[in-house]
GROMACS .gro file of N, CA, C and O in nm:
model
  476
    1MET      N    1   0.083  -0.117   0.000
    1MET     CA    2   0.000   0.000   0.000
    1MET      C    3   0.088   0.124   0.000
    1MET      O    4   0.197   0.124   0.051
    2GLU      N    5   0.033   0.230  -0.056
    2GLU     CA    6   0.106   0.355  -0.060
    2GLU      C    7   0.111   0.418   0.078
    2GLU      O    8   0.018   0.407   0.156
    3SER      N    9   0.220   0.487   0.105
    3SER     CA   10   0.233   0.550   0.235
    3SER      C   11   0.142   0.671   0.249
    3SER      O   12   0.111   0.713   0.359
    4ASP      N   13   0.099   0.729   0.136
    4ASP     CA   14   0.013   0.847   0.143
    4ASP      C   15  -0.136   0.813   0.137
    4ASP      O   16  -0.219   0.901   0.124
    5SER      N   17  -0.171   0.686   0.148
    5SER     CA   18  -0.313   0.649   0.147
    5SER      C   19  -0.378   0.691   0.278
    5SER      O   20  -0.317   0.685   0.384
    6LEU      N   21  -0.501   0.737   0.268
    6LEU     CA   22  -0.574   0.787   0.385
    6LEU      C   23  -0.652   0.677   0.454
    6LEU      O   24  -0.696   0.582   0.389
    7PRO      N   25  -0.672   0.690   0.585
    7PRO     CA   26  -0.760   0.594   0.652
    7PRO      C   27  -0.901   0.604   0.595
    7PRO      O   28  -0.951   0.713   0.571
    8THR      N   29  -0.960   0.490   0.569
    8THR     CA   30  -1.095   0.485   0.514
    8THR      C   31  -1.183   0.406   0.610
    8THR      O   32  -1.157   0.289   0.636
    9GLU      N   33  -1.284   0.473   0.663
    9GLU     CA   34  -1.377   0.406   0.753
    9GLU      C   35  -1.486   0.341   0.668
    9GLU      O   36  -1.545   0.404   0.582
   10ILE      N   37  -1.511   0.213   0.693
   10ILE     CA   38  -1.613   0.138   0.621
   10ILE      C   39  -1.737   0.131   0.710
   10ILE      O   40  -1.730   0.079   0.821
   11ILE      N   41  -1.850   0.184   0.661
   11ILE     CA   42  -1.972   0.188   0.740
   11ILE      C   43  -2.082   0.111   0.667
   11ILE      O   44  -2.115   0.142   0.552
   12LEU      N   45  -2.135   0.010   0.732
   12LEU     CA   46  -2.246  -0.069   0.678
   12LEU      C   47  -2.373   0.013   0.695
   12LEU      O   48  -2.399   0.067   0.803
   13THR      N   49  -2.455   0.023   0.588
   13THR     CA   50  -2.574   0.108   0.595
   13THR      C   51  -2.689   0.045   0.671
   13THR      O   52  -2.764   0.116   0.737
   14HIS      N   53  -2.707  -0.088   0.659
   14HIS     CA   54  -2.819  -0.151   0.728
   14HIS      C   55  -2.778  -0.289   0.777
   14HIS      O   56  -2.745  -0.373   0.694
   15PRO      N   57  -2.774  -0.317   0.902
   15PRO     CA   58  -2.794  -0.224   1.012
   15PRO      C   59  -2.672  -0.133   1.022
   15PRO      O   60  -2.559  -0.176   0.996
   16ARG      N   61  -2.694  -0.009   1.058
   16ARG     CA   62  -2.587   0.091   1.060
   16ARG      C   63  -2.482   0.054   1.165
   16ARG      O   64  -2.511   0.050   1.284
   17GLN      N   65  -2.362   0.024   1.115
   17GLN     CA   66  -2.251  -0.008   1.204
   17GLN      C   67  -2.120   0.011   1.131
   17GLN      O   68  -2.113  -0.002   1.009
   18SER      N   69  -2.017   0.042   1.206
   18SER     CA   70  -1.884   0.057   1.148
   18SER      C   71  -1.820  -0.081   1.135
   18SER      O   72  -1.825  -0.162   1.227
   19LEU      N   73  -1.761  -0.106   1.019
   19LEU     CA   74  -1.691  -0.232   0.996
   19LEU      C   75  -1.541  -0.217   1.021
   19LEU      O   76  -1.467  -0.313   1.008
   20GLY      N   77  -1.500  -0.095   1.056
   20GLY     CA   78  -1.360  -0.071   1.086
   20GLY      C   79  -1.299   0.031   0.993
   20GLY      O   80  -1.366   0.089   0.908
   21SER      N   81  -1.171   0.053   1.011
   21SER     CA   82  -1.097   0.149   0.932
   21SER      C   83  -0.979   0.078   0.866
   21SER      O   84  -0.909   0.001   0.930
   22VAL      N   85  -0.961   0.104   0.738
   22VAL     CA   86  -0.851   0.043   0.662
   22VAL      C   87  -0.785   0.151   0.578
   22VAL      O   88  -0.841   0.257   0.556
   23LYS      N   89  -0.664   0.123   0.533
   23LYS     CA   90  -0.597   0.211   0.438
   23LYS      C   91  -0.605   0.143   0.302
   23LYS      O   92  -0.556   0.032   0.285
   24LEU      N   93  -0.668   0.211   0.207
   24LEU     CA   94  -0.685   0.155   0.073
   24LEU      C   95  -0.585   0.219  -0.022
   24LEU      O   96  -0.551   0.336  -0.009
   25ASP      N   97  -0.540   0.143  -0.121
   25ASP     CA   98  -0.449   0.196  -0.220
   25ASP      C   99  -0.523   0.237  -0.348
   25ASP      O  100  -0.463   0.255  -0.453
   26TRP      N  101  -0.654   0.254  -0.337
   26TRP     CA  102  -0.737   0.300  -0.448
   26TRP      C  103  -0.850   0.386  -0.391
   26TRP      O  104  -0.875   0.385  -0.272
   27THR      N  105  -0.915   0.463  -0.475
   27THR     CA  106  -1.022   0.552  -0.431
   27THR      C  107  -1.157   0.489  -0.462
   27THR      O  108  -1.196   0.482  -0.579
   28PRO      N  109  -1.228   0.442  -0.362
   28PRO     CA  110  -1.357   0.379  -0.386
   28PRO      C  111  -1.463   0.480  -0.428
   28PRO      O  112  -1.477   0.586  -0.366
   29GLN      N  113  -1.533   0.450  -0.535
   29GLN     CA  114  -1.641   0.533  -0.586
   29GLN      C  115  -1.772   0.458  -0.569
   29GLN      O  116  -1.773   0.335  -0.569
   30PRO      N  117  -1.885   0.529  -0.559
   30PRO     CA  118  -2.013   0.459  -0.557
   30PRO      C  119  -2.025   0.370  -0.682
   30PRO      O  120  -1.991   0.411  -0.792
   31GLY      N  121  -2.069   0.248  -0.659
   31GLY     CA  122  -2.080   0.151  -0.768
   31GLY      C  123  -1.965   0.052  -0.770
   31GLY      O  124  -1.974  -0.052  -0.834
   32ASN      N  125  -1.854   0.084  -0.701
   32ASN     CA  126  -1.743  -0.011  -0.691
   32ASN      C  127  -1.777  -0.118  -0.588
   32ASN      O  128  -1.868  -0.102  -0.508
   33TYR      N  129  -1.700  -0.225  -0.591
   33TYR     CA  130  -1.717  -0.333  -0.494
   33TYR      C  131  -1.590  -0.344  -0.413
   33TYR      O  132  -1.480  -0.321  -0.461
   34LEU      N  133  -1.607  -0.379  -0.286
   34LEU     CA  134  -1.498  -0.388  -0.191
   34LEU      C  135  -1.504  -0.523  -0.122
   34LEU      O  136  -1.610  -0.563  -0.074
   35ASP      N  137  -1.392  -0.593  -0.119
   35ASP     CA  138  -1.383  -0.719  -0.045
   35ASP      C  139  -1.316  -0.690   0.088
   35ASP      O  140  -1.207  -0.633   0.092
   36LEU      N  141  -1.384  -0.728   0.197
   36LEU     CA  142  -1.332  -0.704   0.331
   36LEU      C  143  -1.363  -0.824   0.417
   36LEU      O  144  -1.479  -0.862   0.432
   37GLU      N  145  -1.259  -0.884   0.472
   37GLU     CA  146  -1.272  -0.999   0.561
   37GLU      C  147  -1.360  -1.111   0.502
   37GLU      O  148  -1.448  -1.165   0.569
   38GLY      N  149  -1.339  -1.141   0.375
   38GLY     CA  150  -1.410  -1.251   0.311
   38GLY      C  151  -1.550  -1.219   0.263
   38GLY      O  152  -1.619  -1.307   0.213
   39LYS      N  153  -1.596  -1.094   0.279
   39LYS     CA  154  -1.729  -1.055   0.233
   39LYS      C  155  -1.715  -0.946   0.128
   39LYS      O  156  -1.619  -0.870   0.128
   40THR      N  157  -1.816  -0.938   0.039
   40THR     CA  158  -1.816  -0.837  -0.066
   40THR      C  159  -1.923  -0.734  -0.037
   40THR      O  160  -2.036  -0.767   0.001
   41TYR      N  161  -1.886  -0.607  -0.055
   41TYR     CA  162  -1.976  -0.495  -0.030
   41TYR      C  163  -1.980  -0.403  -0.151
   41TYR      O  164  -1.878  -0.381  -0.216
   42ALA      N  165  -2.099  -0.348  -0.180
   42ALA     CA  166  -2.115  -0.247  -0.283
   42ALA      C  167  -2.099  -0.110  -0.217
   42ALA      O  168  -2.159  -0.084  -0.113
   43VAL      N  169  -2.019  -0.023  -0.276
   43VAL     CA  170  -2.000   0.112  -0.224
   43VAL      C  171  -2.118   0.198  -0.271
   43VAL      O  172  -2.144   0.210  -0.390
   44LEU      N  173  -2.190   0.256  -0.175
   44LEU     CA  174  -2.307   0.338  -0.206
   44LEU      C  175  -2.276   0.488  -0.203
   44LEU      O  176  -2.333   0.565  -0.280
   45GLU      N  177  -2.189   0.528  -0.111
   45GLU     CA  178  -2.162   0.671  -0.092
   45GLU      C  179  -2.022   0.688  -0.035
   45GLU      O  180  -1.973   0.603   0.037
   46ARG      N  181  -1.960   0.801  -0.067
   46ARG     CA  182  -1.829   0.834  -0.013
   46ARG      C  183  -1.835   0.975   0.045
   46ARG      O  184  -1.888   1.065  -0.018
   47ARG      N  185  -1.782   0.991   0.165
   47ARG     CA  186  -1.777   1.123   0.230
   47ARG      C  187  -1.635   1.151   0.275
   47ARG      O  188  -1.565   1.062   0.322
   48HIS      N  189  -1.595   1.276   0.265
   48HIS     CA  190  -1.462   1.318   0.309
   48HIS      C  191  -1.472   1.385   0.445
   48HIS      O  192  -1.566   1.459   0.472
   49ARG      N  193  -1.374   1.361   0.528
   49ARG     CA  194  -1.365   1.422   0.661
   49ARG      C  195  -1.240   1.511   0.662
   49ARG      O  196  -1.131   1.467   0.625
   50TYR      N  197  -1.258   1.636   0.702
   50TYR     CA  198  -1.148   1.732   0.703
   50TYR      C  199  -1.116   1.777   0.845
   50TYR      O  200  -1.203   1.778   0.931
   51HIS      N  201  -0.991   1.817   0.867
   51HIS     CA  202  -0.947   1.876   0.994
   51HIS      C  203  -0.885   2.012   0.962
   51HIS      O  204  -0.817   2.027   0.861
   52LEU      N  205  -0.908   2.107   1.052
   52LEU     CA  206  -0.847   2.239   1.039
   52LEU      C  207  -0.708   2.231   1.102
   52LEU      O  208  -0.693   2.198   1.220
   53LYS      N  209  -0.606   2.259   1.022
   53LYS     CA  210  -0.469   2.252   1.071
   53LYS      C  211  -0.391   2.368   1.010
   53LYS      O  212  -0.390   2.384   0.888
   54SER      N  213  -0.329   2.448   1.096
   54SER     CA  214  -0.249   2.564   1.051
   54SER      C  215  -0.332   2.658   0.963
   54SER      O  216  -0.283   2.711   0.864
   55GLY      N  217  -0.458   2.676   1.000
   55GLY     CA  218  -0.544   2.769   0.928
   55GLY      C  219  -0.597   2.717   0.795
   55GLY      O  220  -0.660   2.792   0.721
   56ARG      N  221  -0.575   2.591   0.765
   56ARG     CA  222  -0.624   2.532   0.639
   56ARG      C  223  -0.695   2.400   0.668
   56ARG      O  224  -0.657   2.326   0.757
   57TYR      N  225  -0.796   2.373   0.590
   57TYR     CA  226  -0.862   2.244   0.601
   57TYR      C  227  -0.784   2.142   0.519
   57TYR      O  228  -0.749   2.167   0.404
   58ARG      N  229  -0.759   2.028   0.580
   58ARG     CA  230  -0.687   1.920   0.513
   58ARG      C  231  -0.769   1.792   0.522
   58ARG      O  232  -0.831   1.765   0.625
   59LEU      N  233  -0.766   1.719   0.414
   59LEU     CA  234  -0.837   1.591   0.412
   59LEU      C  235  -0.777   1.499   0.517
   59LEU      O  236  -0.656   1.474   0.517
   60HIS      N  237  -0.860   1.453   0.609
   60HIS     CA  238  -0.812   1.372   0.721
   60HIS      C  239  -0.840   1.223   0.698
   60HIS      O  240  -0.754   1.138   0.720
   61LYS      N  241  -0.962   1.192   0.656
   61LYS     CA  242  -0.996   1.053   0.627
   61LYS      C  243  -1.120   1.050   0.538
   61LYS      O  244  -1.185   1.151   0.515
   62VAL      N  245  -1.149   0.933   0.489
   62VAL     CA  246  -1.263   0.911   0.401
   62VAL      C  247  -1.355   0.810   0.468
   62VAL      O  248  -1.308   0.716   0.533
   63ALA      N  249  -1.485   0.831   0.455
   63ALA     CA  250  -1.583   0.734   0.504
   63ALA      C  251  -1.662   0.684   0.384
   63ALA      O  252  -1.707   0.765   0.302
   64ILE      N  253  -1.674   0.553   0.372
   64ILE     CA  254  -1.757   0.499   0.265
   64ILE      C  255  -1.871   0.419   0.327
   64ILE      O  256  -1.853   0.349   0.426
   65TYR      N  257  -1.988   0.435   0.269
   65TYR     CA  258  -2.108   0.365   0.314
   65TYR      C  259  -2.133   0.251   0.217
   65TYR      O  260  -2.136   0.272   0.096
   66VAL      N  261  -2.148   0.131   0.272
   66VAL     CA  262  -2.157   0.011   0.190
   66VAL      C  263  -2.277  -0.074   0.230
   66VAL      O  264  -2.336  -0.055   0.336
   67GLN      N  265  -2.311  -0.168   0.143
   67GLN     CA  266  -2.408  -0.271   0.177
   67GLN      C  267  -2.356  -0.402   0.123
   67GLN      O  268  -2.283  -0.405   0.024
   68SER      N  269  -2.391  -0.509   0.190
   68SER     CA  270  -2.349  -0.641   0.148
   68SER      C  271  -2.413  -0.672   0.014
   68SER      O  272  -2.533  -0.650  -0.005
   69ALA      N  273  -2.333  -0.720  -0.080
   69ALA     CA  274  -2.385  -0.748  -0.214
   69ALA      C  275  -2.291  -0.843  -0.287
   69ALA      O  276  -2.169  -0.832  -0.274
   70PRO      N  277  -2.345  -0.934  -0.367
   70PRO     CA  278  -2.259  -1.017  -0.450
   70PRO      C  279  -2.209  -0.936  -0.569
   70PRO      O  280  -2.276  -0.843  -0.614
   71ARG      N  281  -2.091  -0.968  -0.617
   71ARG     CA  282  -2.042  -0.901  -0.739
   71ARG      C  283  -2.130  -0.943  -0.856
   71ARG      O  284  -2.162  -1.061  -0.871
   72PRO      N  285  -2.171  -0.847  -0.938
   72PRO     CA  286  -2.255  -0.883  -1.052
   72PRO      C  287  -2.176  -0.966  -1.153
   72PRO      O  288  -2.059  -0.938  -1.180
   73SER      N  289  -2.242  -1.067  -1.208
   73SER     CA  290  -2.175  -1.150  -1.309
   73SER      C  291  -2.186  -1.086  -1.447
   73SER      O  292  -2.107  -1.114  -1.535
   74GLU      N  293  -2.285  -0.999  -1.465
   74GLU     CA  294  -2.305  -0.932  -1.593
   74GLU      C  295  -2.272  -0.784  -1.580
   74GLU      O  296  -2.325  -0.716  -1.493
   75LYS      N  297  -2.181  -0.737  -1.666
   75LYS     CA  298  -2.147  -0.596  -1.668
   75LYS      C  299  -2.131  -0.552  -1.813
   75LYS      O  300  -2.093  -0.632  -1.898
   76SER      N  301  -2.159  -0.425  -1.839
   76SER     CA  302  -2.141  -0.367  -1.972
   76SER      C  303  -2.067  -0.236  -1.958
   76SER      O  304  -2.089  -0.162  -1.862
   77LEU      N  305  -1.982  -0.206  -2.055
   77LEU     CA  306  -1.910  -0.079  -2.055
   77LEU      C  307  -1.991   0.022  -2.135
   77LEU      O  308  -2.019   0.002  -2.253
   78VAL      N  309  -2.032   0.132  -2.068
   78VAL     CA  310  -2.111   0.237  -2.132
   78VAL      C  311  -2.044   0.371  -2.105
   78VAL      O  312  -2.028   0.410  -1.989
   79ALA      N  313  -2.004   0.439  -2.210
   79ALA     CA  314  -1.942   0.572  -2.199
   79ALA      C  315  -1.826   0.573  -2.099
   79ALA      O  316  -1.814   0.663  -2.017
   80GLY      N  317  -1.744   0.469  -2.101
   80GLY     CA  318  -1.626   0.464  -2.017
   80GLY      C  319  -1.648   0.419  -1.873
   80GLY      O  320  -1.558   0.426  -1.792
   81ARG      N  321  -1.769   0.373  -1.838
   81ARG     CA  322  -1.792   0.324  -1.703
   81ARG      C  323  -1.869   0.193  -1.710
   81ARG      O  324  -1.945   0.168  -1.803
   82TRP      N  325  -1.848   0.109  -1.608
   82TRP     CA  326  -1.913  -0.021  -1.604
   82TRP      C  327  -2.050  -0.008  -1.540
   82TRP      O  328  -2.067   0.056  -1.437
   83VAL      N  329  -2.151  -0.070  -1.603
   83VAL     CA  330  -2.287  -0.073  -1.549
   83VAL      C  331  -2.328  -0.219  -1.532
   83VAL      O  332  -2.274  -0.308  -1.597
   84ILE      N  333  -2.424  -0.244  -1.445
   84ILE     CA  334  -2.471  -0.380  -1.420
   84ILE      C  335  -2.566  -0.422  -1.530
   84ILE      O  336  -2.654  -0.346  -1.571
   85GLY      N  337  -2.551  -0.545  -1.577
   85GLY     CA  338  -2.643  -0.603  -1.674
   85GLY      C  339  -2.607  -0.575  -1.818
   85GLY      O  340  -2.500  -0.524  -1.850
   86ASP      N  341  -2.700  -0.609  -1.906
   86ASP     CA  342  -2.684  -0.592  -2.051
   86ASP      C  343  -2.734  -0.454  -2.089
   86ASP      O  344  -2.855  -0.428  -2.093
   87ALA      N  345  -2.643  -0.364  -2.120
   87ALA     CA  346  -2.679  -0.225  -2.150
   87ALA      C  347  -2.756  -0.210  -2.281
   87ALA      O  348  -2.815  -0.105  -2.306
   88SER      N  349  -2.760  -0.315  -2.363
   88SER     CA  350  -2.835  -0.305  -2.488
   88SER      C  351  -2.986  -0.322  -2.467
   88SER      O  352  -3.065  -0.296  -2.556
   89CYS      N  353  -3.027  -0.361  -2.346
   89CYS     CA  354  -3.170  -0.379  -2.316
   89CYS      C  355  -3.237  -0.245  -2.293
   89CYS      O  356  -3.181  -0.155  -2.230
   90ARG      N  357  -3.357  -0.234  -2.339
   90ARG     CA  358  -3.437  -0.112  -2.324
   90ARG      C  359  -3.457  -0.074  -2.178
   90ARG      O  360  -3.464   0.042  -2.142
   91TYR      N  361  -3.466  -0.171  -2.090
   91TYR     CA  362  -3.498  -0.147  -1.949
   91TYR      C  363  -3.376  -0.132  -1.859
   91TYR      O  364  -3.390  -0.107  -1.740
   92ASN      N  365  -3.255  -0.147  -1.914
   92ASN     CA  366  -3.136  -0.136  -1.832
   92ASN      C  367  -3.124   0.005  -1.776
   92ASN      O  368  -3.147   0.104  -1.846
   93ALA      N  369  -3.091   0.017  -1.647
   93ALA     CA  370  -3.084   0.146  -1.578
   93ALA      C  371  -2.954   0.222  -1.608
   93ALA      O  372  -2.942   0.338  -1.570
   94HIS      N  373  -2.857   0.158  -1.673
   94HIS     CA  374  -2.727   0.220  -1.700
   94HIS      C  375  -2.666   0.273  -1.572
   94HIS      O  376  -2.616   0.384  -1.565
   95SER      N  377  -2.671   0.190  -1.468
   95SER     CA  378  -2.625   0.228  -1.334
   95SER      C  379  -2.526   0.125  -1.281
   95SER      O  380  -2.533   0.007  -1.317
   96GLU      N  381  -2.438   0.173  -1.193
   96GLU     CA  382  -2.344   0.083  -1.127
   96GLU      C  383  -2.409   0.013  -1.008
   96GLU      O  384  -2.353  -0.079  -0.951
   97LEU      N  385  -2.527   0.060  -0.967
   97LEU     CA  386  -2.590   0.009  -0.846
   97LEU      C  387  -2.714  -0.077  -0.869
   97LEU      O  388  -2.745  -0.163  -0.789
   98ILE      N  389  -2.787  -0.051  -0.977
   98ILE     CA  390  -2.910  -0.127  -1.002
   98ILE      C  391  -2.915  -0.167  -1.149
   98ILE      O  392  -2.877  -0.090  -1.237
   99ARG      N  393  -2.962  -0.287  -1.174
   99ARG     CA  394  -2.967  -0.341  -1.309
   99ARG      C  395  -3.081  -0.279  -1.390
   99ARG      O  396  -3.060  -0.220  -1.495
  100CYS      N  397  -3.205  -0.296  -1.341
  100CYS     CA  398  -3.322  -0.242  -1.410
  100CYS      C  399  -3.443  -0.249  -1.318
  100CYS      O  400  -3.437  -0.309  -1.211
  101ALA      N  401  -3.553  -0.190  -1.361
  101ALA     CA  402  -3.674  -0.187  -1.278
  101ALA      C  403  -3.753  -0.318  -1.287
  101ALA      O  404  -3.813  -0.361  -1.189
  102VAL      N  405  -3.754  -0.382  -1.403
  102VAL     CA  406  -3.838  -0.501  -1.420
  102VAL      C  407  -3.773  -0.630  -1.372
  102VAL      O  408  -3.842  -0.725  -1.338
  103ASN      N  409  -3.639  -0.634  -1.367
  103ASN     CA  410  -3.568  -0.754  -1.323
  103ASN      C  411  -3.439  -0.716  -1.251
  103ASN      O  412  -3.330  -0.745  -1.299
  104PRO      N  413  -3.449  -0.651  -1.136
  104PRO     CA  414  -3.328  -0.600  -1.070
  104PRO      C  415  -3.229  -0.707  -1.025
  104PRO      O  416  -3.111  -0.680  -1.016
  105GLU      N  417  -3.275  -0.828  -1.001
  105GLU     CA  418  -3.185  -0.934  -0.957
  105GLU      C  419  -3.118  -1.006  -1.073
  105GLU      O  420  -3.019  -1.075  -1.055
  106GLY      N  421  -3.176  -0.993  -1.194
  106GLY     CA  422  -3.117  -1.056  -1.311
  106GLY      C  423  -3.142  -1.205  -1.314
  106GLY      O  424  -3.220  -1.256  -1.235
  107PRO      N  425  -3.081  -1.278  -1.402
  107PRO     CA  426  -2.989  -1.232  -1.504
  107PRO      C  427  -3.062  -1.181  -1.628
  107PRO      O  428  -3.179  -1.210  -1.649
  108CYS      N  429  -2.991  -1.104  -1.707
  108CYS     CA  430  -3.051  -1.043  -1.826
  108CYS      C  431  -3.078  -1.146  -1.936
  108CYS      O  432  -3.177  -1.134  -2.009
  109ASP      N  433  -2.990  -1.246  -1.949
  109ASP     CA  434  -3.002  -1.338  -2.062
  109ASP      C  435  -3.126  -1.427  -2.057
  109ASP      O  436  -3.169  -1.479  -2.160
  110ARG      N  437  -3.189  -1.441  -1.942
  110ARG     CA  438  -3.312  -1.521  -1.933
  110ARG      C  439  -3.434  -1.437  -1.896
  110ARG      O  440  -3.537  -1.490  -1.858
  111CYS      N  441  -3.424  -1.307  -1.906
  111CYS     CA  442  -3.533  -1.217  -1.867
  111CYS      C  443  -3.641  -1.214  -1.975
  111CYS      O  444  -3.612  -1.194  -2.093
  112ARG      N  445  -3.764  -1.231  -1.934
  112ARG     CA  446  -3.874  -1.233  -2.032
  112ARG      C  447  -3.908  -1.094  -2.084
  112ARG      O  448  -3.978  -1.080  -2.183
  113TYR      N  449  -3.858  -0.990  -2.019
  113TYR     CA  450  -3.887  -0.853  -2.062
  113TYR      C  451  -3.775  -0.795  -2.150
  113TYR      O  452  -3.785  -0.682  -2.194
  114TYR      N  453  -3.672  -0.873  -2.178
  114TYR     CA  454  -3.557  -0.820  -2.255
  114TYR      C  455  -3.601  -0.770  -2.391
  114TYR      O  456  -3.670  -0.839  -2.466
  115GLU      N  457  -3.565  -0.646  -2.422
  115GLU     CA  458  -3.589  -0.586  -2.553
  115GLU      C  459  -3.466  -0.504  -2.590
  115GLU      O  460  -3.413  -0.431  -2.507
  116ILE      N  461  -3.426  -0.513  -2.716
  116ILE     CA  462  -3.314  -0.432  -2.762
  116ILE      C  463  -3.358  -0.286  -2.764
  116ILE      O  464  -3.466  -0.254  -2.814
  117ALA      N  465  -3.276  -0.199  -2.707
  117ALA     CA  466  -3.307  -0.055  -2.702
  117ALA      C  467  -3.297   0.004  -2.843
  117ALA      O  468  -3.208  -0.031  -2.920
  118GLU      N  469  -3.389   0.093  -2.873
  118GLU     CA  470  -3.385   0.162  -3.004
  118GLU      C  471  -3.284   0.273  -2.996
  118GLU      O  472  -3.273   0.342  -2.897
  119ALA      N  473  -3.209   0.290  -3.103
  119ALA     CA  474  -3.104   0.392  -3.106
  119ALA      C  475  -3.157   0.531  -3.126
  119ALA      O  476  -3.261   0.561  -3.159
   0.00000   0.00000   0.00000
């Protein structure tokens, strides 16, 4: 790990509890997945914590809010970012967090509502 990595507090959203603090060598964004102590979590939100030092605010640590989630088996690259599911479907949400409204659990390949999106 890099020596300049900041402490990152991992907070489970439901039930609300802290899972601890770790130093990460990458910047977790909402929609990313994090493996911690043998479990996988989806990152929902990231917040920065600052301290006033020598008259300036400095980034002190990062808090990420997560929920337990399996890594999606289906992903599509859309405009340079990964989204869950088959992005060619009309109902795909084009989101890192939710697949679609009609079949949020997936999979897309056996969904009875699958329709190719019109261009």
